[in-house]
């Protein structure tokens, strides 16, 4: 058990020490008395001086002074003729008394000083050891509660001080670390708040009960204040206040370390849940797609051998095939949506011409375009754009598919490209009925369909997917009905700074 | 091509069943395997002229299978893959696979790809021929001349090199990285915008409608395929 510093920090020796000093002088006198005849007076003086030294070592400064005075008095009374009287016959004895008193005082004071220094060194060593112990505990603390507990233990053991650890989870709030601090009142919290914002420690005895003073120390971290340490120290624990700043920096290091551990742990958790989510998605996608692939393939095989089937069965086979394809398409869209909604789609952006991805989506759609001719304008003036080709292909496919679905058979679908200073806009327009005017801004919501009661099937995910993809690219998407009729969806892609291309010159004629 | 041996490596029995039926109807012989390991053993035994490989095998990566298979065979590999796995496709194509089909696929499409790959596997007529024609374009390799409807088309050296590379690997999916390395050299393997711009040039010079190409086809996110 660490001894309390308080016990040793006695500013004044007790009454018992003085009594002891007087008693020691009396004992010396009593011991010397029988030898009074045989010893010379100077030797007796030595005995008294030695007594003063012993008293100084044992009891300190004050008792040593008393012992010096009492020693001289006893010497005069008991040993100097005329004995048993304070009267002095020989004047030279006055000098003896003066020297004896001076010597006793000086030796006594020197000895007491040494003793005090040794004691102080002891105390310091103890504090240092306790601090070291605390630092070790703080370094090993796994939670803020443990930091709080170690700190409380240290301050209570060393100085009978109380403390409260207030943490700042953000710039505005202060919350107690280990449960609710009932002892802190509104004024305390207000002061702590000010200290946390002002980054300067505050000491006040007015805020505490009499006999104690209250210290508010900011816990400065590398990036911001981590909180405030409030310590109530009893008056007289002189060694503690200078230590408090060191203590606060120890605590702030520990709290900051715990904060970063928590941050790292959070990031790890998030990465784990992200991995889990994507592995669930890919497992789901595999498990759902595999039977659909088989279903589609088998129906297709059956439809291919239609010559050997009755007409009705052949039609059924075709219908099964088409339905399987539709389900597969829906599953694809749902999985796309889930992936985009998870918010962590990593774009594989590359610089490329729009023309290429447009061609790829038209080829991919093929029969789904249902014979609608596509009229393309404005492509040749477009710069290279930076986008994820797979995702933008999906946007174009969804837009063309919608345009074909909601327009009269055989009508043409227009793709228009407009180059603006900071962005490029692509518009897909059809000659259909247009979006219902009151739903224009809602068509991009998931599971929202332009004409819910319409004859055309669908889940209402296509445009929601388009919006998620376009917004991930830093673009905008909107729907409108142009005055000339039909429906349009327009989306933009930022132009950015295209990479430079080293131009290649044509070789001279005849050489290729 | 009657009787060519095809190996199907696919873990789903229903898919194996209809693929097998379609191939056998086409007069091809079929061997089956359910896993990567089994597939390699079976390939060693039956020496297939073409492998149909599922990318989602339970015991490992398709790219590993192709790399192991390529160590001793140059038979074409057709990959079956799900959508949204462009990265895996690139991996398996870079490892040496020739083509891929996205699930779900139609039987007609499958057979067309299989026939095209078998033709390529048997010989390389496009690579060996001195003159290759597609659409209204004629490429004369011996004279390094390209004509379209009889009119001479001027190509830069890089355009010509790209065209020649694409024609040599006609029918095969070429990844961006592969083409960049072959035409521009290894230093350029990350500058895919060069490739895209030059493919655009070829389309404008040689396609009827550059926005809806018939020969220089884009495999989005993966690379290009040249179709005669």
XYZ file of C-alpha atoms in Angstrom:
740
model
C 0.000 0.000 0.000
C 1.386 3.346 -0.964
C 1.602 5.589 2.078
C -0.285 8.794 1.789
C 1.830 11.772 1.054
C -0.423 13.698 3.367
C 0.806 11.817 6.407
C 4.355 12.835 5.776
C 3.624 16.324 4.724
C 3.465 17.700 8.243
C 4.132 21.401 8.219
C 4.634 21.512 12.034
C 5.818 18.849 14.411
C 3.271 17.757 16.955
C 3.252 18.666 20.606
C 4.591 15.205 21.334
C 7.770 15.924 19.451
C 8.428 18.970 21.643
C 7.706 17.003 24.782
C 10.041 14.301 23.554
C 12.761 16.878 22.929
C 12.453 18.236 26.458
C 12.410 14.712 27.824
C 15.542 13.793 25.865
C 17.373 16.768 27.413
C 16.197 15.746 30.859
C 17.371 12.195 30.263
C 20.774 13.424 29.107
C 21.059 15.566 32.195
C 20.030 12.648 34.404
C 22.543 10.357 32.754
C 25.354 12.870 33.053
C 24.594 13.822 36.653
C 26.337 10.840 38.360
C 29.525 11.549 36.439
C 29.528 15.190 37.267
C 32.615 14.849 39.459
C 34.654 12.827 37.034
C 33.926 14.623 33.711
C 34.951 18.102 32.807
C 32.203 20.510 31.881
C 33.118 20.642 28.121
C 32.403 16.900 27.848
C 28.991 17.423 29.417
C 28.368 20.147 26.828
C 29.162 17.594 24.091
C 26.485 15.288 25.473
C 23.882 18.072 25.256
C 24.909 19.009 21.709
C 24.644 15.375 20.691
C 21.166 15.268 22.187
C 20.180 18.257 20.058
C 21.496 16.479 16.925
C 19.514 13.338 17.756
C 16.356 15.379 18.389
C 16.884 17.196 15.065
C 17.231 13.884 13.223
C 14.171 12.373 14.864
C 11.819 15.307 15.289
C 12.979 18.136 13.042
C 13.641 21.824 13.307
C 11.316 23.126 16.088
C 12.027 20.435 18.680
C 15.768 20.887 17.994
C 15.501 24.572 18.908
C 13.674 23.656 22.093
C 16.266 21.011 22.909
C 19.060 23.541 22.422
C 17.469 26.045 24.802
C 16.468 23.431 27.395
C 19.913 21.840 27.158
C 21.653 25.144 27.923
C 19.263 25.830 30.808
C 19.760 22.376 32.319
C 23.488 22.648 31.890
C 23.510 25.948 33.752
C 21.150 24.739 36.459
C 22.667 21.345 37.136
C 26.303 21.502 36.252
C 27.643 25.027 36.388
C 28.586 26.211 39.876
C 26.773 27.365 41.784
C 24.770 24.256 41.064
C 20.968 24.100 41.280
C 20.747 27.757 40.523
C 20.649 29.789 37.348
C 23.012 32.246 38.903
C 26.453 32.355 37.380
C 29.496 33.339 39.381
C 32.078 33.300 36.697
C 31.278 35.640 33.826
C 33.167 33.448 31.375
C 30.342 30.896 31.656
C 28.100 33.375 29.845
C 30.332 32.955 26.806
C 30.174 29.177 27.269
C 26.363 29.326 27.277
C 26.240 31.561 24.224
C 28.601 29.345 22.229
C 26.815 26.217 23.407
C 23.455 27.636 22.421
C 24.713 28.857 19.053
C 26.418 25.554 18.308
C 23.359 23.530 19.310
C 21.099 25.708 17.190
C 23.355 25.571 14.141
C 24.037 21.834 14.289
C 20.389 21.188 15.080
C 19.172 23.290 12.153
C 21.654 21.746 9.705
C 20.685 18.265 10.757
C 16.973 19.016 10.592
C 17.463 20.538 7.113
C 19.200 17.397 5.891
C 16.446 15.299 7.346
C 13.800 17.402 5.636
C 15.602 17.108 2.299
C 15.901 13.359 2.638
C 12.226 13.112 3.446
C 11.324 15.255 0.494
C 13.458 13.115 -1.821
C 11.614 10.088 -0.482
C 8.288 11.699 -1.152
C 9.293 12.653 -4.660
C 10.478 9.177 -5.370
C 7.181 7.840 -4.193
C 5.249 10.219 -6.397
C 7.419 9.359 -9.369
C 6.920 5.671 -8.726
C 3.174 6.148 -8.377
C 3.101 8.238 -11.553
C 5.055 5.566 -13.389
C 2.611 3.009 -12.107
C -0.277 5.150 -13.295
C 1.334 5.651 -16.721
C 1.670 1.885 -17.068
C -1.950 1.373 -16.107
C -3.085 4.053 -18.542
C -1.017 2.576 -21.344
C -2.678 -0.768 -20.772
C -6.200 0.583 -20.293
C -8.710 -0.954 -22.677
C -11.522 1.474 -21.979
C -12.104 5.021 -20.804
C -13.622 3.591 -17.619
C -10.303 1.943 -16.782
C -8.489 5.229 -17.351
C -10.938 6.944 -15.028
C -10.519 4.282 -12.371
C -6.712 4.336 -12.457
C -6.731 8.106 -12.204
C -9.126 8.132 -9.274
C -7.002 5.550 -7.471
C -3.819 7.539 -8.000
C -5.200 10.881 -6.828
C -6.991 9.404 -3.826
C -3.915 7.457 -2.695
C -1.416 10.231 -3.231
C -3.267 13.305 -2.065
C -6.770 12.432 -0.960
C -7.885 14.274 -4.083
C -11.036 13.508 -6.063
C -11.307 13.747 -9.790
C -13.830 13.605 -12.620
C -12.954 12.813 -16.171
C -15.163 14.593 -18.709
C -14.808 13.560 -22.346
C -15.674 15.591 -25.419
C -17.065 13.243 -28.082
C -17.434 16.319 -30.299
C -16.694 20.022 -30.027
C -19.985 20.841 -28.289
C -20.586 18.242 -25.599
C -18.834 17.024 -22.457
C -19.853 13.686 -21.030
C -18.532 12.001 -17.872
C -16.310 9.006 -18.507
C -17.281 6.676 -15.674
C -20.974 7.065 -15.006
C -22.808 10.181 -13.895
C -20.822 12.716 -11.852
C -23.397 13.699 -9.260
C -20.915 15.933 -7.425
C -20.401 18.248 -10.379
C -22.922 21.024 -10.486
C -23.955 23.298 -13.289
C -21.225 25.827 -12.544
C -18.553 23.115 -12.674
C -19.786 21.874 -16.016
C -19.931 25.396 -17.345
C -16.352 26.073 -16.251
C -15.246 22.757 -17.763
C -16.941 23.684 -21.020
C -15.022 26.964 -21.067
C -11.727 25.216 -20.294
C -12.368 22.709 -23.064
C -12.928 25.478 -25.582
C -10.198 27.814 -24.267
C -7.480 25.139 -23.969
C -6.173 26.752 -20.746
C -6.264 25.237 -17.258
C -8.269 26.999 -14.544
C -7.771 26.763 -10.765
C -10.308 28.019 -8.287
C -10.888 27.569 -4.567
C -14.215 29.348 -4.753
C -15.768 26.502 -6.718
C -14.896 23.923 -4.088
C -15.775 23.349 -0.449
C -13.556 25.133 2.108
C -10.119 23.600 2.486
C -9.980 22.298 -1.075
C -9.328 23.859 -4.427
C -10.629 22.762 -7.782
C -8.465 22.431 -10.887
C -9.832 22.221 -14.425
C -7.320 20.894 -16.949
C -7.912 20.568 -20.698
C -6.950 17.214 -22.248
C -5.257 18.432 -25.401
C -5.084 15.856 -28.174
C -3.266 15.974 -31.484
C -6.265 17.193 -33.422
C -8.604 18.681 -30.820
C -9.371 18.761 -27.105
C -10.424 15.330 -25.908
C -12.101 16.588 -22.733
C -11.469 18.113 -19.324
C -9.990 16.680 -16.142
C -11.518 18.157 -12.972
C -9.525 17.581 -9.773
C -10.471 18.620 -6.265
C -7.276 18.834 -4.180
C -7.219 19.414 -0.410
C -5.115 22.371 0.667
C -1.756 21.203 1.921
C -1.126 18.557 -0.694
C 1.582 20.835 -2.012
C 3.197 18.377 -4.381
C 0.088 17.558 -6.361
C -0.883 20.771 -8.210
C 2.412 21.071 -10.166
C 1.930 17.476 -11.245
C -1.561 17.959 -12.541
C -0.539 19.167 -15.994
C 1.714 16.155 -16.484
C -1.159 14.028 -15.288
C -3.531 15.669 -17.758
C -1.185 15.000 -20.662
C -0.864 11.333 -19.595
C -4.618 11.039 -19.497
C -5.125 12.808 -22.817
C -2.616 10.473 -24.471
C -4.512 7.484 -23.095
C -7.913 8.855 -24.094
C -6.678 9.731 -27.550
C -5.154 6.298 -27.998
C -8.481 4.739 -27.031
C -10.272 7.060 -29.429
C -8.098 5.970 -32.343
C -8.389 2.322 -31.351
C -12.140 2.806 -31.505
C -11.937 4.523 -34.880
C -9.759 1.724 -36.268
C -12.102 -0.861 -34.829
C -15.078 0.899 -36.413
C -13.375 0.960 -39.797
C -12.583 -2.722 -39.468
C -16.187 -3.520 -38.586
C -17.442 -1.518 -41.519
C -15.059 -3.264 -43.880
C -16.230 -6.603 -42.512
C -19.893 -5.788 -42.950
C -19.138 -4.495 -46.439
C -17.375 -7.752 -47.294
C -20.284 -9.704 -45.860
C -22.796 -7.689 -47.851
C -20.974 -8.109 -51.121
C -20.424 -11.809 -50.525
C -24.136 -12.227 -49.787
C -24.955 -10.319 -52.941
C -22.664 -12.381 -55.112
C -23.813 -15.654 -53.544
C -27.422 -14.618 -54.082
C -26.687 -13.574 -57.605
C -25.000 -16.907 -58.320
C -27.695 -18.995 -56.612
C -30.574 -17.249 -58.352
C -28.973 -16.986 -61.726
C -27.892 -20.594 -62.000
C -31.429 -22.095 -62.016
C -32.609 -19.238 -64.230
C -29.857 -19.998 -66.717
C -30.869 -23.649 -66.716
C -34.552 -22.728 -67.073
C -33.897 -20.359 -69.940
C -31.531 -22.767 -71.663
C -33.891 -25.718 -71.413
C -36.877 -23.719 -72.662
C -34.724 -22.452 -75.509
C -33.631 -26.002 -76.394
C -37.243 -27.070 -76.417
C -38.270 -24.117 -78.583
C -35.462 -24.871 -81.020
C -36.802 -28.323 -81.660
C -40.260 -26.890 -82.300
C -40.633 -28.805 -85.558
C -41.130 -32.023 -83.585
C -43.537 -30.444 -81.076
C -47.258 -29.765 -81.365
C -47.823 -26.066 -82.085
C -49.216 -25.337 -78.641
C -46.244 -26.905 -76.844
C -43.815 -25.004 -79.038
C -45.563 -21.735 -78.159
C -45.450 -22.636 -74.477
C -41.738 -23.348 -74.719
C -41.187 -19.930 -76.282
C -43.291 -18.281 -73.583
C -41.360 -20.032 -70.827
C -38.132 -18.867 -72.404
C -39.276 -15.257 -72.604
C -40.570 -15.268 -69.044
C -37.319 -16.757 -67.777
C -35.475 -13.971 -69.546
C -37.740 -11.383 -67.958
C -37.252 -12.811 -64.471
C -33.538 -12.903 -65.052
C -33.627 -9.279 -66.138
C -35.566 -8.313 -63.011
C -33.179 -10.194 -60.767
C -30.314 -8.417 -62.491
C -31.945 -5.050 -61.858
C -32.712 -5.860 -58.221
C -29.134 -6.924 -57.623
C -27.850 -3.813 -59.392
C -30.062 -1.688 -57.208
C -28.923 -3.470 -54.042
C -25.310 -3.001 -55.068
C -25.794 0.686 -55.877
C -27.824 1.272 -52.731
C -25.095 -0.172 -50.558
C -23.352 3.082 -51.454
C -19.985 1.555 -52.111
C -19.909 1.021 -55.832
C -16.358 1.489 -56.965
C -16.429 3.163 -60.332
C -13.898 1.973 -62.896
C -13.689 5.315 -64.604
C -11.752 5.531 -67.815
C -11.512 8.129 -70.563
C -13.457 7.003 -73.587
C -15.733 8.150 -76.389
C -19.477 8.010 -75.733
C -19.983 6.551 -79.185
C -18.422 3.270 -78.154
C -20.618 2.617 -75.141
C -23.637 3.720 -77.142
C -22.873 1.192 -79.862
C -22.357 -1.527 -77.270
C -25.697 -0.842 -75.587
C -27.600 -0.814 -78.869
C -26.006 -4.143 -79.768
C -26.773 -5.568 -76.337
C -30.423 -4.546 -76.572
C -30.800 -5.942 -80.081
C -34.242 -7.508 -80.295
C -35.506 -5.657 -77.190
C -35.543 -2.480 -79.284
C -38.426 -4.065 -81.088
C -37.595 -2.564 -84.454
C -37.579 1.053 -83.284
C -35.036 2.907 -85.428
C -32.514 4.968 -83.480
C -31.699 8.487 -84.647
C -28.384 9.731 -83.286
C -27.301 13.375 -83.391
C -24.455 15.404 -81.975
C -22.074 12.530 -81.204
C -19.211 13.651 -83.452
C -18.453 16.817 -81.464
C -18.231 15.105 -78.092
C -14.948 15.079 -76.182
C -13.646 11.999 -74.383
C -15.456 11.554 -71.084
C -14.362 9.744 -67.959
C -16.917 7.163 -66.871
C -17.462 3.548 -65.944
C -18.394 1.990 -69.270
C -20.271 -0.962 -67.784
C -22.498 1.280 -65.669
C -23.158 3.923 -68.327
C -23.983 1.119 -70.740
C -26.590 0.023 -68.211
C -28.010 3.566 -68.073
C -28.285 3.773 -71.857
C -29.789 0.278 -72.075
C -32.409 1.119 -69.452
C -33.277 4.405 -71.157
C -33.562 2.864 -74.629
C -35.542 -0.049 -73.267
C -37.988 2.314 -71.557
C -38.208 4.516 -74.630
C -39.051 1.477 -76.759
C -41.541 0.120 -74.241
C -43.549 3.313 -73.987
C -43.758 4.366 -77.632
C -45.905 3.298 -80.571
C -44.466 0.409 -82.624
C -42.084 1.461 -85.370
C -41.657 5.051 -84.101
C -38.092 6.219 -83.888
C -36.116 6.871 -80.718
C -33.765 9.838 -80.658
C -30.431 10.080 -78.931
C -29.184 13.631 -78.784
C -25.811 14.731 -77.430
C -25.178 18.322 -76.323
C -21.703 19.533 -75.395
C -21.771 22.318 -72.803
C -18.760 24.109 -71.291
C -18.577 21.982 -68.141
C -20.607 18.931 -68.986
C -22.107 16.808 -71.709
C -25.810 16.086 -71.824
C -27.257 12.983 -73.413
C -30.982 12.827 -74.130
C -33.055 9.812 -75.015
C -36.472 10.787 -76.373
C -39.341 8.783 -77.767
C -42.581 9.574 -79.512
C -44.811 8.118 -76.814
C -47.417 9.706 -74.597
C -44.888 11.371 -72.343
C -44.561 11.094 -68.565
C -47.626 12.027 -66.522
C -46.842 15.709 -65.775
C -47.560 15.371 -62.043
C -45.093 12.514 -61.624
C -42.099 13.933 -63.474
C -39.885 14.248 -60.426
C -40.943 10.937 -58.943
C -40.171 8.656 -61.868
C -36.621 8.194 -60.572
C -37.770 6.784 -57.233
C -37.370 3.048 -56.827
C -40.473 0.953 -57.551
C -42.147 3.983 -59.124
C -43.562 3.612 -62.597
C -44.537 6.374 -64.951
C -47.970 4.871 -65.614
C -48.648 2.341 -62.894
C -51.947 1.181 -64.367
C -50.453 0.857 -67.853
C -50.349 -2.195 -70.036
C -46.551 -2.394 -69.930
C -44.967 -4.568 -67.248
C -41.942 -3.644 -65.169
C -40.786 -3.066 -61.655
C -39.953 0.611 -61.829
C -36.299 0.037 -61.049
C -34.746 1.057 -64.358
C -34.800 4.808 -63.841
C -33.853 4.513 -60.172
C -30.755 2.563 -61.235
C -30.003 5.210 -63.870
C -30.185 7.947 -61.277
C -27.907 6.118 -58.843
C -25.311 5.514 -61.563
C -25.425 9.043 -63.001
C -25.187 10.625 -59.562
C -22.248 8.397 -58.676
C -20.523 9.922 -61.723
C -21.242 13.440 -60.489
C -23.953 14.052 -63.093
C -27.665 14.905 -62.981
C -30.649 13.160 -64.482
C -34.091 14.588 -65.210
C -37.222 13.672 -67.084
C -39.323 16.047 -69.149
C -41.942 16.111 -71.865
C -40.690 18.252 -74.737
C -43.228 20.639 -76.294
C -42.970 18.714 -79.551
C -44.416 15.638 -77.826
C -43.074 12.362 -76.488
C -40.975 11.806 -73.403
C -37.336 12.626 -72.749
C -34.813 11.592 -70.135
C -31.632 13.659 -70.068
C -28.519 13.022 -68.028
C -25.235 14.870 -67.758
C -21.666 13.757 -67.271
C -18.943 16.211 -66.177
C -16.294 16.939 -68.819
C -13.251 17.044 -66.537
C -9.796 17.315 -68.084
C -9.288 14.716 -70.811
C -5.778 13.282 -71.162
C -3.693 14.523 -74.043
C -3.146 12.268 -77.017
C 0.031 12.230 -79.047
C -1.080 12.754 -82.620
C 0.134 10.351 -85.244
C 0.743 11.510 -88.769
C -0.201 9.607 -91.877
C 2.810 8.046 -93.577
C 3.783 9.279 -97.032
C 1.821 7.961 -99.985
C 2.390 4.357 -100.942
C 3.857 3.314 -97.591
C 1.530 2.156 -94.899
C -16.146 -30.705 -87.452
C -18.261 -33.706 -86.621
C -17.155 -35.561 -83.572
C -15.045 -32.836 -82.014
C -14.605 -33.442 -78.294
C -16.024 -30.715 -76.044
C -15.384 -30.606 -72.293
C -17.984 -28.914 -70.109
C -16.710 -27.787 -66.698
C -19.822 -26.639 -64.831
C -21.074 -27.391 -61.330
C -24.801 -27.129 -62.044
C -26.152 -30.389 -63.418
C -29.174 -28.834 -65.178
C -27.004 -26.423 -67.140
C -24.651 -29.282 -68.012
C -27.643 -31.312 -69.166
C -29.036 -28.831 -71.685
C -25.636 -27.705 -72.922
C -24.705 -31.341 -73.479
C -27.987 -32.031 -75.301
C -27.515 -29.011 -77.567
C -23.922 -29.929 -78.420
C -24.776 -33.573 -79.068
C -27.638 -32.542 -81.325
C -25.014 -30.631 -83.250
C -22.994 -33.828 -83.670
C -20.319 -33.085 -81.117
C -18.945 -35.460 -78.485
C -19.182 -34.223 -74.893
C -17.280 -34.902 -71.658
C -18.361 -33.386 -68.324
C -16.665 -32.293 -65.141
C -18.115 -30.661 -62.027
C -15.130 -28.902 -60.572
C -11.845 -27.312 -61.473
C -9.837 -30.291 -60.277
C -12.012 -32.815 -62.005
C -11.989 -30.648 -65.110
C -8.205 -30.686 -65.357
C -8.095 -34.468 -64.923
C -10.845 -34.966 -67.476
C -9.129 -32.575 -69.910
C -5.948 -34.615 -69.634
C -7.893 -37.784 -70.341
C -10.165 -36.741 -73.203
C -7.974 -34.100 -74.879
C -10.866 -31.746 -75.766
C -10.844 -29.539 -78.844
C -12.828 -26.947 -76.902
C -13.583 -26.327 -73.233
C -16.754 -24.665 -71.933
C -15.866 -23.319 -68.495
C -18.175 -21.922 -65.804
C -16.589 -19.001 -63.978
C -18.345 -19.738 -60.674
C -16.795 -23.097 -59.831
C -16.909 -24.031 -56.155
C -13.251 -25.050 -55.914
C -11.466 -22.137 -57.398
C -10.833 -19.483 -59.871
C -11.532 -19.988 -63.565
C -8.329 -18.111 -64.385
C -6.299 -20.794 -62.563
C -7.961 -23.509 -64.616
C -7.199 -21.705 -67.869
C -3.598 -21.074 -66.845
C -3.113 -24.757 -65.965
C -4.889 -25.896 -69.124
C -2.903 -23.503 -71.327
C 0.298 -25.055 -70.030
C -0.236 -27.981 -72.371
C -3.153 -27.227 -74.680
C -4.024 -24.431 -77.062
C -7.626 -25.590 -77.542
C -10.072 -22.674 -77.286
C -11.819 -21.980 -73.973
C -15.339 -20.511 -73.851
C -16.247 -19.030 -70.476
C -19.774 -18.892 -69.036
C -20.078 -15.987 -66.642
C -22.651 -14.022 -64.732
C -23.168 -10.332 -65.341
C -21.373 -7.766 -63.156
C -18.188 -9.758 -63.045
C -16.202 -7.903 -65.698
C -13.127 -8.064 -63.545
C -13.228 -11.871 -63.385
C -13.819 -12.016 -67.122
C -10.746 -9.895 -67.782
C -8.742 -12.173 -65.495
C -9.768 -15.356 -67.253
C -9.368 -13.848 -70.743
C -5.913 -12.542 -69.851
C -5.080 -16.045 -68.602
C -5.807 -17.353 -72.090
C -9.547 -17.934 -72.475
C -10.906 -17.045 -75.910
C -14.498 -15.950 -75.490
C -17.268 -15.621 -72.955
C -21.034 -15.889 -72.792
C -23.081 -14.073 -70.192
C -25.693 -16.087 -68.313
C -28.462 -16.602 -69.203
C -27.532 -17.442 -72.788
C -29.548 -18.902 -75.629
C -28.675 -22.257 -77.088
C -28.377 -20.716 -80.541
C -25.811 -18.201 -79.294
C -23.869 -20.943 -77.544
C -23.718 -23.114 -80.644
C -22.702 -20.175 -82.810
C -19.797 -19.369 -80.476
C -18.758 -23.004 -80.238
C -18.724 -23.367 -84.022
C -16.748 -20.176 -84.478
C -14.185 -21.210 -81.874
C -13.830 -24.699 -83.336
C -13.228 -23.202 -86.772
C -10.525 -21.009 -85.313
C -9.056 -23.888 -83.359
C -8.727 -26.099 -86.426
C -6.838 -23.547 -88.494
C -6.175 -19.866 -88.677
C -7.423 -19.036 -92.142
C -7.752 -15.348 -91.312
C -4.224 -15.166 -90.041
C -2.718 -17.041 -92.925
C -4.695 -15.574 -95.775
C -3.001 -12.791 -97.663
C -6.328 -11.056 -98.316
C -9.118 -10.774 -95.776
C -12.510 -9.323 -96.607
C -15.249 -8.088 -94.300
C -18.241 -5.975 -95.264
C -17.107 -3.873 -98.204
C -13.542 -3.747 -96.904
C -10.607 -5.700 -98.279
C -7.326 -5.984 -96.411
C -4.338 -7.133 -98.436
C -1.620 -8.121 -95.989
C 1.008 -8.848 -98.608
C 0.795 -5.326 -100.014
C -0.228 -3.687 -96.704
C -3.211 -2.162 -98.440
C -6.740 -1.512 -97.243
C -9.522 -0.717 -99.691
C -13.192 -0.031 -99.116
C -15.537 -0.536 -102.058
C -12.427 -0.422 -104.224
C -11.284 2.928 -102.818
C -7.957 2.946 -101.024
C -8.202 3.860 -97.327
C -5.199 5.497 -95.658
C -4.301 4.126 -92.242
C -1.582 5.281 -89.884
C 0.977 2.649 -88.840
C -0.719 2.186 -85.460
C -4.158 1.876 -87.056
C -2.809 -0.743 -89.436
C -1.095 -2.646 -86.638
C -4.299 -2.591 -84.585
C -6.363 -3.764 -87.546
C -3.920 -6.586 -88.261
C -3.921 -7.690 -84.607
C -7.712 -7.688 -84.466
C -8.029 -9.654 -87.707
C -5.440 -12.190 -86.567
C -7.553 -12.871 -83.477
C -10.909 -12.581 -85.244
C -13.773 -14.006 -83.189
C -11.747 -13.911 -79.998
C -12.338 -11.407 -77.208
C -9.190 -9.325 -76.775
C -8.818 -7.487 -73.454
C -7.757 -3.841 -73.464
C -4.503 -4.739 -71.818
C -3.707 -7.458 -74.341
C -4.325 -5.175 -77.335
C -2.363 -2.291 -75.823
C 0.576 -4.548 -75.173
C 0.488 -6.018 -78.620
C 0.031 -2.794 -80.587
C 1.650 -0.108 -78.447
C 4.049 -2.131 -76.299
C 4.058 -2.942 -72.565
C 4.658 0.662 -71.469
C 1.196 1.652 -72.641
C -0.731 -1.157 -70.973
C -2.592 1.304 -68.704
C -3.408 3.988 -71.300
C -6.616 2.435 -72.567
C -7.937 5.741 -73.948
C -5.384 5.423 -76.799
C -6.857 2.085 -77.737
C -10.412 3.424 -77.618
C -9.557 6.385 -79.794
C -7.833 4.220 -82.403
C -10.659 1.693 -82.480
C -12.899 4.736 -83.025
C -10.686 5.769 -85.979
C -10.942 2.303 -87.527
C -14.708 2.325 -87.097
C -15.009 5.713 -88.775
C -12.811 4.615 -91.651
C -14.119 1.084 -92.144
C -17.631 0.735 -90.649
C -20.850 1.705 -92.391
C -22.278 3.177 -89.171
C -19.538 3.842 -86.598
C -22.099 4.216 -83.807
C -23.559 0.775 -84.523
C -20.504 -1.223 -85.602
C -20.852 -4.634 -87.202
C -17.207 -5.774 -87.121
C -15.289 -3.853 -84.474
C -17.444 -4.894 -81.530
C -17.110 -3.518 -78.018
C -17.127 -5.929 -75.099
C -17.950 -3.282 -72.531
C -15.566 -3.138 -69.609
C -13.534 -6.007 -71.043
C -12.145 -5.260 -74.482
C -12.941 -5.765 -78.170
C -13.918 -8.552 -80.483
C -13.388 -8.397 -84.231
C -16.050 -10.187 -86.214
C -15.566 -10.977 -89.890
